[in-house]
Short mmCIF file of C-alpha atoms in Angstrom, two decimals:
data_model
loop_
_atom_site.label_atom_id
_atom_site.label_comp_id
_atom_site.label_asym_id
_atom_site.label_seq_id
_atom_site.Cartn_x
_atom_site.Cartn_y
_atom_site.Cartn_z
CA MET I 1 15.80 -9.73 15.47
CA PRO I 2 13.25 -8.82 12.83
CA VAL I 3 11.60 -12.16 11.15
CA ASN I 4 13.24 -12.26 7.86
CA LEU I 5 13.35 -8.74 7.23
CA ASN I 6 15.81 -7.33 4.60
CA PRO I 7 17.84 -4.22 5.68
CA VAL I 8 17.02 -1.16 4.10
CA LYS I 9 19.44 -0.23 1.34
CA PRO I 10 19.38 3.58 0.51
CA GLU I 11 20.62 3.01 -2.82
CA GLN I 12 17.82 1.29 -3.34
CA LEU I 13 15.46 3.94 -2.51
CA ALA I 14 14.05 6.17 -5.29
CA ALA I 15 13.93 10.12 -4.91
CA ILE I 16 10.81 11.13 -5.94
CA ALA I 17 10.50 14.29 -7.81
CA GLY I 18 8.36 17.44 -6.04
CA VAL I 19 9.63 15.65 -2.57
CA GLU I 20 12.03 17.00 0.04
CA LEU I 21 13.04 15.29 2.81
CA SER I 22 14.76 16.75 5.97
CA VAL I 23 15.34 15.21 10.03
CA ALA I 24 15.95 17.10 13.14
CA GLU I 25 17.08 15.78 16.50
CA ALA I 26 14.41 17.55 19.25
CA GLY I 27 15.57 15.30 21.87
CA ILE I 28 11.80 14.80 22.81
CA LYS I 29 12.52 11.49 24.62
CA LYS I 30 16.15 10.51 23.69
CA ALA I 31 19.24 12.98 23.14
CA ASP I 32 21.20 12.31 20.00
CA ARG I 33 18.80 10.78 17.47
CA LYS I 34 16.40 11.76 15.13
CA ASP I 35 13.14 12.47 15.94
CA VAL I 36 11.70 14.74 13.68
CA LEU I 37 11.06 14.34 10.16
CA VAL I 38 9.77 17.10 7.66
CA ILE I 39 8.19 15.56 3.88
CA ARG I 40 8.23 18.83 2.37
CA LEU I 41 6.13 18.76 -1.28
CA ASP I 42 6.34 21.12 -4.42
CA LYS I 43 3.23 22.66 -5.65
CA GLY I 44 0.90 20.65 -7.70
CA ASN I 45 0.87 17.66 -5.59
CA THR I 46 -2.23 15.55 -4.13
CA VAL I 47 -2.60 14.11 -1.10
CA ALA I 48 -4.66 11.56 0.42
CA GLY I 49 -5.19 9.21 4.07
CA VAL I 50 -6.69 7.25 6.02
CA PHE I 51 -6.52 7.16 9.82
CA THR I 52 -7.24 5.37 13.09
CA GLN I 53 -10.94 4.67 14.05
CA ASN I 54 -9.67 4.45 17.72
CA ARG I 55 -12.49 7.25 19.13
CA PHE I 56 -9.10 8.62 21.65
CA CYS I 57 -7.36 9.28 18.18
CA ALA I 58 -4.76 11.42 18.74
CA ALA I 59 -4.56 15.54 18.47
CA PRO I 60 -2.30 15.25 15.18
CA VAL I 61 -4.68 13.13 13.35
CA GLN I 62 -7.98 15.40 14.54
CA ILE I 63 -5.98 18.05 12.94
CA SER I 64 -4.57 15.95 9.75
CA LYS I 65 -8.04 15.25 8.79
CA THR I 66 -9.48 18.70 9.55
CA HIS I 67 -6.49 19.86 7.18
CA LEU I 68 -7.24 17.39 4.33
CA ASP I 69 -11.13 18.14 4.51
CA ALA I 70 -10.07 22.03 3.99
CA GLY I 71 -9.36 20.88 0.14
CA VAL I 72 -6.32 22.89 0.35
CA GLN I 73 -2.81 22.19 -1.41
CA ILE I 74 -0.80 20.50 1.16
CA ARG I 75 3.05 21.88 1.55
CA ALA I 76 4.31 19.81 4.22
CA LEU I 77 4.43 16.85 6.80
CA VAL I 78 5.67 17.05 10.15
CA ILE I 79 6.47 13.80 11.74
CA ASN I 80 7.75 13.41 15.63
CA THR I 81 8.57 10.71 17.52
CA GLY I 82 8.56 10.01 21.24
CA ASN I 83 5.67 11.10 22.03
CA ALA I 84 1.89 10.56 20.63
CA ASN I 85 0.32 13.90 21.83
CA ALA I 86 -3.02 11.44 22.59
CA GLY I 87 -5.41 11.74 25.26
CA THR I 88 -4.15 15.63 25.60
CA GLY I 89 -7.27 17.10 24.77
CA GLU I 90 -7.14 20.89 23.67
CA ASP I 91 -3.82 21.62 24.84
CA GLY I 92 -2.38 18.54 22.65
CA ARG I 93 -4.25 20.24 19.66
CA GLN I 94 -2.87 23.63 20.47
CA ARG I 95 0.49 22.07 20.66
CA ALA I 96 0.15 20.40 17.41
CA LEU I 97 -1.10 23.23 15.36
CA ALA I 98 1.53 25.47 17.46
CA VAL I 99 4.25 23.02 15.51
CA CYS I 100 2.48 23.51 12.22
CA GLN I 101 2.46 27.37 12.45
CA ALA I 102 5.96 27.51 12.52
CA LEU I 103 6.79 25.18 9.93
CA ALA I 104 4.11 27.16 7.83
CA THR I 105 6.12 30.53 8.34
CA GLU I 106 8.84 29.25 7.66
CA LEU I 107 7.24 27.84 4.14
CA ASP I 108 5.15 31.22 3.71
CA CYS I 109 1.77 28.88 3.20
CA ALA I 110 -1.32 28.89 5.40
CA VAL I 111 -1.16 26.55 8.86
CA GLU I 112 -4.04 24.26 7.06
CA GLN I 113 -1.20 23.07 4.20
CA ILE I 114 1.05 21.29 7.26
CA LEU I 115 -0.15 18.29 8.27
CA PRO I 116 1.29 16.82 12.11
CA PHE I 117 1.69 13.58 12.79
CA SER I 118 3.28 11.84 15.80
CA THR I 119 4.02 8.72 17.64
CA GLY I 120 4.98 7.84 21.14
CA VAL I 121 4.19 7.70 24.82
CA ILE I 122 0.23 8.44 24.91
CA LEU I 123 -1.07 10.55 27.84
CA GLU I 124 2.07 12.70 27.77
CA PRO I 125 1.86 16.71 26.72
CA LEU I 126 3.95 17.04 23.56
CA PRO I 127 7.02 19.58 23.79
CA ALA I 128 6.05 21.56 21.04
CA ASP I 129 8.52 24.32 22.05
CA LYS I 130 11.74 21.47 21.11
CA ILE I 131 10.19 20.63 17.83
CA ILE I 132 9.97 24.26 16.82
CA ALA I 133 13.40 25.05 18.05
CA ALA I 134 14.51 22.04 16.02
CA LEU I 135 13.00 22.70 12.86
CA PRO I 136 15.34 25.18 11.58
CA LYS I 137 18.01 23.04 12.38
CA ARG I 138 17.22 20.09 10.43
CA ARG I 139 19.35 18.96 7.56
CA SER I 140 18.34 17.05 4.19
CA ALA I 141 17.90 13.30 4.34
CA ASP I 142 17.32 10.40 2.36
CA TRP I 143 14.19 7.80 2.54
CA ALA I 144 16.25 5.71 4.55
CA GLU I 145 17.40 8.32 7.24
CA ALA I 146 13.31 9.52 6.83
CA ALA I 147 12.79 6.17 7.99
CA GLU I 148 14.90 5.49 10.50
CA ALA I 149 13.18 8.88 12.02
CA ILE I 150 10.04 7.83 12.88
CA MET I 151 10.71 4.56 14.61
CA THR I 152 9.80 4.05 18.05
CA THR I 153 10.34 0.57 19.66
CA ASP I 154 10.82 -0.53 15.98
CA THR I 155 14.37 -2.26 15.78
CA ALA I 156 15.23 -1.55 11.84
CA PRO I 157 14.36 0.84 9.43
CA LYS I 158 11.08 0.09 7.11
CA ALA I 159 11.46 1.41 3.76
CA THR I 160 11.20 0.05 0.18
CA SER I 161 10.51 1.56 -3.82
CA ARG I 162 9.17 -0.01 -7.36
CA THR I 163 9.43 1.73 -10.36
CA LEU I 164 7.06 1.06 -13.27
CA ASP I 165 6.54 2.50 -16.76
CA ILE I 166 3.06 4.07 -18.01
CA ASP I 167 2.57 5.43 -21.26
CA GLY I 168 6.57 5.47 -21.73
CA HIS I 169 7.22 7.41 -18.46
CA LYS I 170 9.10 6.20 -16.05
CA VAL I 171 6.96 6.48 -12.98
CA SER I 172 8.79 5.42 -9.34
CA ILE I 173 6.97 4.82 -5.98
CA THR I 174 8.74 4.85 -2.31
CA GLY I 175 7.67 4.17 0.75
CA ILE I 176 8.40 4.15 4.35
CA SER I 177 6.37 3.03 7.49
CA LYS I 178 6.86 2.14 11.57
CA GLY I 179 5.42 0.19 14.09
CA ALA I 180 6.38 -3.02 16.31
CA GLY I 181 3.83 -2.63 18.56
CA MET I 182 0.00 -1.59 19.16
CA ILE I 183 -0.59 -2.98 16.13
CA HIS I 184 -4.32 -3.87 14.96
CA PRO I 185 -5.13 -1.14 12.45
CA ASN I 186 -8.71 -0.53 11.74
CA MET I 187 -7.84 1.81 8.89
CA ALA I 188 -4.27 1.79 7.98
CA THR I 189 -1.13 1.48 9.50
CA MET I 190 0.75 2.78 12.57
CA LEU I 191 2.71 5.44 10.33
CA GLY I 192 3.19 4.96 6.74
CA PHE I 193 3.95 7.27 3.87
CA VAL I 194 4.12 6.51 0.18
CA ALA I 195 5.22 9.09 -2.35
CA THR I 196 4.89 8.56 -6.27
CA ASP I 197 5.44 10.84 -9.34
CA ALA I 198 2.56 9.58 -10.93
CA ALA I 199 -0.28 12.16 -11.55
CA ILE I 200 -3.46 11.46 -9.78
CA THR I 201 -6.34 13.71 -9.42
CA ARG I 202 -7.71 13.90 -6.47
CA PRO I 203 -10.97 11.70 -6.15
CA MET I 204 -8.71 9.01 -7.61
CA ILE I 205 -6.31 9.51 -4.41
CA ASN I 206 -8.69 9.15 -2.55
CA GLN I 207 -10.14 6.10 -3.87
CA LEU I 208 -6.56 4.49 -4.22
CA VAL I 209 -5.47 5.11 -0.44
CA LYS I 210 -8.58 3.27 0.54
CA GLU I 211 -8.52 0.54 -1.54
CA VAL I 212 -4.61 -0.22 -0.59
CA ALA I 213 -4.95 0.16 2.88
CA ASP I 214 -7.70 -2.26 2.99
CA LEU I 215 -5.71 -5.03 1.45
CA THR I 216 -2.58 -4.37 3.10
CA PHE I 217 -2.04 -2.51 6.30
CA ASN I 218 -5.63 -3.32 7.41
CA CYS I 219 -4.76 -7.01 7.19
CA ILE I 220 -2.28 -7.17 9.84
CA SER I 221 -2.07 -7.49 13.21
CA ILE I 222 0.60 -8.13 16.48
CA ASP I 223 -0.97 -7.57 19.72
CA GLY I 224 -4.59 -6.53 18.72
CA ASP I 225 -4.84 -3.11 20.03
CA THR I 226 -5.62 -0.13 17.57
CA SER I 227 -3.42 2.50 18.02
CA THR I 228 -4.60 6.16 18.51
CA ASN I 229 -2.27 7.73 16.09
CA ASP I 230 -2.77 5.16 12.91
CA SER I 231 -2.42 7.35 9.81
CA PHE I 232 -1.41 6.47 6.43
CA MET I 233 -0.98 8.99 3.86
CA LEU I 234 -0.48 8.60 0.01
CA ILE I 235 1.39 11.62 -1.67
CA SER I 236 1.45 12.22 -5.50
CA THR I 237 3.62 15.11 -6.92
CA GLY I 238 2.76 14.48 -10.64
CA LYS I 239 6.43 14.96 -11.77
CA SER I 240 6.71 12.20 -13.92
CA GLY I 241 5.15 13.44 -16.90
CA ALA I 242 2.98 10.17 -17.32
CA PRO I 243 -0.64 11.11 -18.15
CA LEU I 244 -2.72 12.45 -15.63
CA ILE I 245 -5.03 9.47 -13.56
CA ASP I 246 -8.68 10.35 -13.58
CA SER I 247 -10.40 7.41 -13.71
CA PRO I 248 -10.08 3.60 -12.11
CA SER I 249 -11.09 2.64 -15.80
CA GLN I 250 -7.85 3.73 -17.27
CA PRO I 251 -5.48 0.77 -17.39
CA ALA I 252 -2.75 3.60 -15.81
CA TYR I 253 -5.17 3.45 -12.86
CA ALA I 254 -4.77 -0.45 -12.18
CA GLN I 255 -0.91 -0.47 -12.99
CA LEU I 256 0.02 2.08 -10.29
CA LYS I 257 -2.56 0.12 -7.99
CA ALA I 258 -0.63 -2.98 -8.33
CA ALA I 259 2.43 -1.31 -7.58
CA LEU I 260 1.12 0.99 -4.64
CA LEU I 261 -0.12 -2.69 -3.15
CA ASP I 262 2.94 -4.46 -3.64
CA VAL I 263 4.61 -1.27 -2.12
CA ALA I 264 2.34 -1.29 1.05
CA THR I 265 2.39 -4.88 1.32
CA GLU I 266 6.10 -5.00 2.00
CA LEU I 267 5.91 -1.69 4.42
CA ALA I 268 2.63 -3.80 6.45
CA GLN I 269 4.50 -6.94 6.40
CA ALA I 270 7.41 -5.48 7.94
CA ILE I 271 6.07 -3.90 10.58
CA VAL I 272 4.86 -7.48 11.64
CA ARG I 273 8.22 -9.23 10.86
CA ASP I 274 9.61 -6.25 13.31
CA GLY I 275 6.71 -7.23 15.83
CA GLU I 276 7.85 -6.41 19.40
CA GLY I 277 9.78 -9.84 20.32
CA ALA I 278 8.35 -11.83 17.42
CA THR I 279 9.86 -14.60 16.58
CA LYS I 280 7.69 -16.02 13.79
CA PHE I 281 5.93 -14.58 10.83
CA ILE I 282 2.58 -15.99 10.45
CA THR I 283 0.22 -15.88 7.30
CA VAL I 284 -3.38 -16.81 8.09
CA LYS I 285 -5.76 -17.79 4.97
CA VAL I 286 -9.19 -17.65 5.16
CA GLU I 287 -11.26 -19.32 2.14
CA GLY I 288 -14.35 -19.73 0.92
CA GLY I 289 -16.55 -17.62 3.23
CA ARG I 290 -19.94 -15.66 2.19
CA SER I 291 -17.68 -12.38 2.52
CA VAL I 292 -14.53 -10.97 2.87
CA ALA I 293 -15.73 -9.48 6.62
CA GLU I 294 -16.53 -12.99 7.59
CA CYS I 295 -13.26 -14.36 6.70
CA LYS I 296 -11.13 -11.09 7.87
CA ALA I 297 -12.98 -12.27 11.33
CA VAL I 298 -12.15 -15.76 11.54
CA ALA I 299 -8.60 -14.93 10.33
CA TYR I 300 -8.26 -11.79 13.25
CA ALA I 301 -9.34 -14.33 15.48
CA ILE I 302 -6.78 -16.50 15.23
CA ALA I 303 -4.07 -13.70 14.56
CA LYS I 304 -4.71 -12.00 17.67
CA SER I 305 -5.43 -14.86 19.98
CA PRO I 306 -2.94 -15.13 22.98
CA LEU I 307 -3.13 -18.79 23.59
CA VAL I 308 -2.47 -19.14 19.58
CA LYS I 309 0.41 -16.67 19.18
CA THR I 310 1.99 -18.10 22.86
CA ALA I 311 1.82 -21.82 21.25
CA PHE I 312 3.90 -20.61 17.68
CA PHE I 313 6.35 -19.04 20.21
CA ALA I 314 6.91 -22.60 21.77
CA SER I 315 6.64 -24.21 18.63
CA ASP I 316 4.35 -26.43 20.36
CA PRO I 317 1.53 -27.92 17.34
CA ASN I 318 -1.41 -27.35 20.37
CA LEU I 319 -3.86 -26.96 17.28
CA GLY I 320 -6.83 -27.27 19.10
CA ARG I 321 -6.50 -23.37 19.80
CA LEU I 322 -6.63 -22.30 16.62
CA LEU I 323 -10.19 -24.58 15.67
CA CYS I 324 -11.24 -22.87 19.55
CA ALA I 325 -10.73 -19.11 17.47
CA VAL I 326 -12.78 -20.21 14.59
CA GLY I 327 -15.33 -20.97 16.92
CA TYR I 328 -15.82 -17.82 18.55
CA ALA I 329 -15.34 -15.58 15.61
CA GLY I 330 -18.81 -14.54 15.44
CA VAL I 331 -19.58 -16.38 11.90
CA ASN I 332 -22.99 -18.20 14.14
CA ASP I 333 -24.05 -20.31 11.54
CA LEU I 334 -20.87 -21.89 10.71
CA ASP I 335 -20.86 -25.70 9.98
CA VAL I 336 -17.58 -26.67 11.54
CA ASP I 337 -18.58 -30.53 10.06
CA ARG I 338 -17.53 -28.94 6.57
CA MET I 339 -14.54 -26.95 7.71
CA ALA I 340 -11.06 -27.52 6.93
CA LEU I 341 -7.68 -26.38 8.86
CA TYR I 342 -3.95 -26.37 7.31
CA LEU I 343 -0.76 -25.82 9.05
CA ASP I 344 1.10 -25.16 5.41
CA ASP I 345 0.48 -28.15 3.96
CA VAL I 346 -0.46 -30.16 6.85
CA LEU I 347 -4.49 -30.99 7.03
CA VAL I 348 -4.83 -31.05 10.68
CA ALA I 349 -8.46 -30.96 11.12
CA CYS I 350 -11.51 -31.49 8.76
CA ASN I 351 -15.25 -33.29 9.07
CA GLY I 352 -15.16 -31.23 12.50
CA GLY I 353 -12.55 -32.70 14.34
CA ARG I 354 -9.01 -34.26 13.88
CA ASN I 355 -7.85 -35.65 10.68
CA PRO I 356 -7.02 -38.93 11.30
CA GLU I 357 -3.78 -39.12 9.43
CA TYR I 358 -2.39 -36.19 11.04
CA LYS I 359 0.69 -37.13 12.76
CA GLU I 360 2.08 -34.54 15.34
CA GLU I 361 5.63 -34.59 14.52
CA ASP I 362 4.52 -32.86 10.98
CA GLY I 363 2.87 -30.26 13.22
CA GLN I 364 5.71 -29.66 14.89
CA ARG I 365 7.77 -29.63 11.91
CA VAL I 366 5.93 -26.75 10.69
CA MET I 367 5.80 -25.10 13.85
CA GLN I 368 9.45 -24.58 14.45
CA GLN I 369 9.59 -23.05 10.74
CA SER I 370 10.12 -18.85 11.22
CA GLU I 371 7.73 -18.30 8.30
CA ILE I 372 4.09 -20.37 8.93
CA GLY I 373 1.29 -20.71 7.22
CA VAL I 374 -2.20 -21.30 8.76
CA ARG I 375 -5.09 -21.83 6.12
CA VAL I 376 -8.81 -22.34 7.20
CA GLU I 377 -11.52 -23.38 4.77
CA LEU I 378 -14.87 -22.55 5.34
CA ASN I 379 -16.47 -24.35 2.28
CA ARG I 380 -19.53 -21.97 2.83
CA GLY I 381 -18.99 -19.13 -0.20
CA GLN I 382 -16.24 -17.60 -2.61
CA ALA I 383 -14.79 -14.94 -0.62
CA ASN I 384 -11.07 -14.83 0.69
CA ALA I 385 -9.57 -13.14 3.30
CA THR I 386 -5.76 -12.89 4.40
CA VAL I 387 -3.90 -11.71 7.53
CA TRP I 388 -0.49 -11.38 8.67
CA THR I 389 0.43 -11.64 12.19
CA CYS I 390 3.23 -12.76 14.83
CA ASP I 391 4.23 -14.79 17.96
CA PHE I 392 3.62 -14.02 21.27
CA SER I 393 7.11 -13.96 23.17
CA TYR I 394 8.71 -13.16 25.96
CA ASP I 395 10.49 -10.39 24.87
CA TYR I 396 7.04 -8.70 23.69
CA VAL I 397 6.06 -8.32 27.52
CA ARG I 398 9.68 -7.38 28.80
CA ILE I 399 9.34 -4.11 25.97
CA ASN I 400 6.30 -3.21 26.94
CA ALA I 401 6.35 -3.68 30.69
CA ASP I 402 9.81 -1.07 30.23
CA TYR I 403 8.24 1.24 27.43
CA ARG I 404 8.37 4.14 29.45
CA SER I 405 12.07 3.45 31.58
#
């Protein structure tokens, strides 16, 4: 079961003017389940995205990047689950383009105005014919159903909304995400889609999507594997009536960014809370580094360590494993005598070794919690970073051993 993940309530998800959602059942991997989502956009929108840095990036990632770079107005996004269309070469690209062309023909637009996304099994040919056949049969959906339609090993849909006031106009934001395994983003998330009716210029939305991703989806790790299909998209329809955001110096830019960060943080944390087999949600904070990159390197060394993650699962305060991870994080001139390690409010290590006042029962108490905080003080600068992760359980092995069966 997910770790303290609030269930999605459809009535709490705001509809976004200028966005039309529809879902279909194509039978890509399993019959009688929603596995195709279409997000249709009115004219006048702006769209931006960030994508996986995995060199084996999937065919739909390659095509979406090309279509965005063309500078044309995007009219729809088409997402399928059950098949990643990754490691499929030119044949995979042609299959993804065939799906784009089918939807473009229906919407009377150019193929470059369609963005494709896929998630599922890698190295399998995309059943484009099934998706194309399902497109005319899709039905209208709300955001909750859209979140369900992009799930793979997720045990629960992930969606949230926020509203804010910009110059007297109500602005709405709604987002969905999916992911539970192969989670160690180097751009964004597994799949994430956030839409707002705010009006944003193309340069500003391109800047926003990167800033939001770096502080949210780029701060999670479940198993240390960067997916071939990671994509995070930000959509602006401009239908709220609020003034156009065309400069980062506008107060509205800061307002909108704060709300987007709130949405994206919840969606990113939801992925970790629903990590495959997860029983603990862990926040790793590294403070006092010389750079954010240095702090993130230390945080990820802890978050990715199988030894650390299995200790959390066992509720075993074998905390030398955390020190070990800090030591190999790549901060070659780290003075370990100045470092301090906390487990929630419990000082575990300082001055190069175990805190003389640390008691095993204090560590045990924290390790038994479902939500745990790890704090590392490097005491060598002013930079900070936070990463969210989870434990490794028996179920993680079982889920991934049985993934294709």
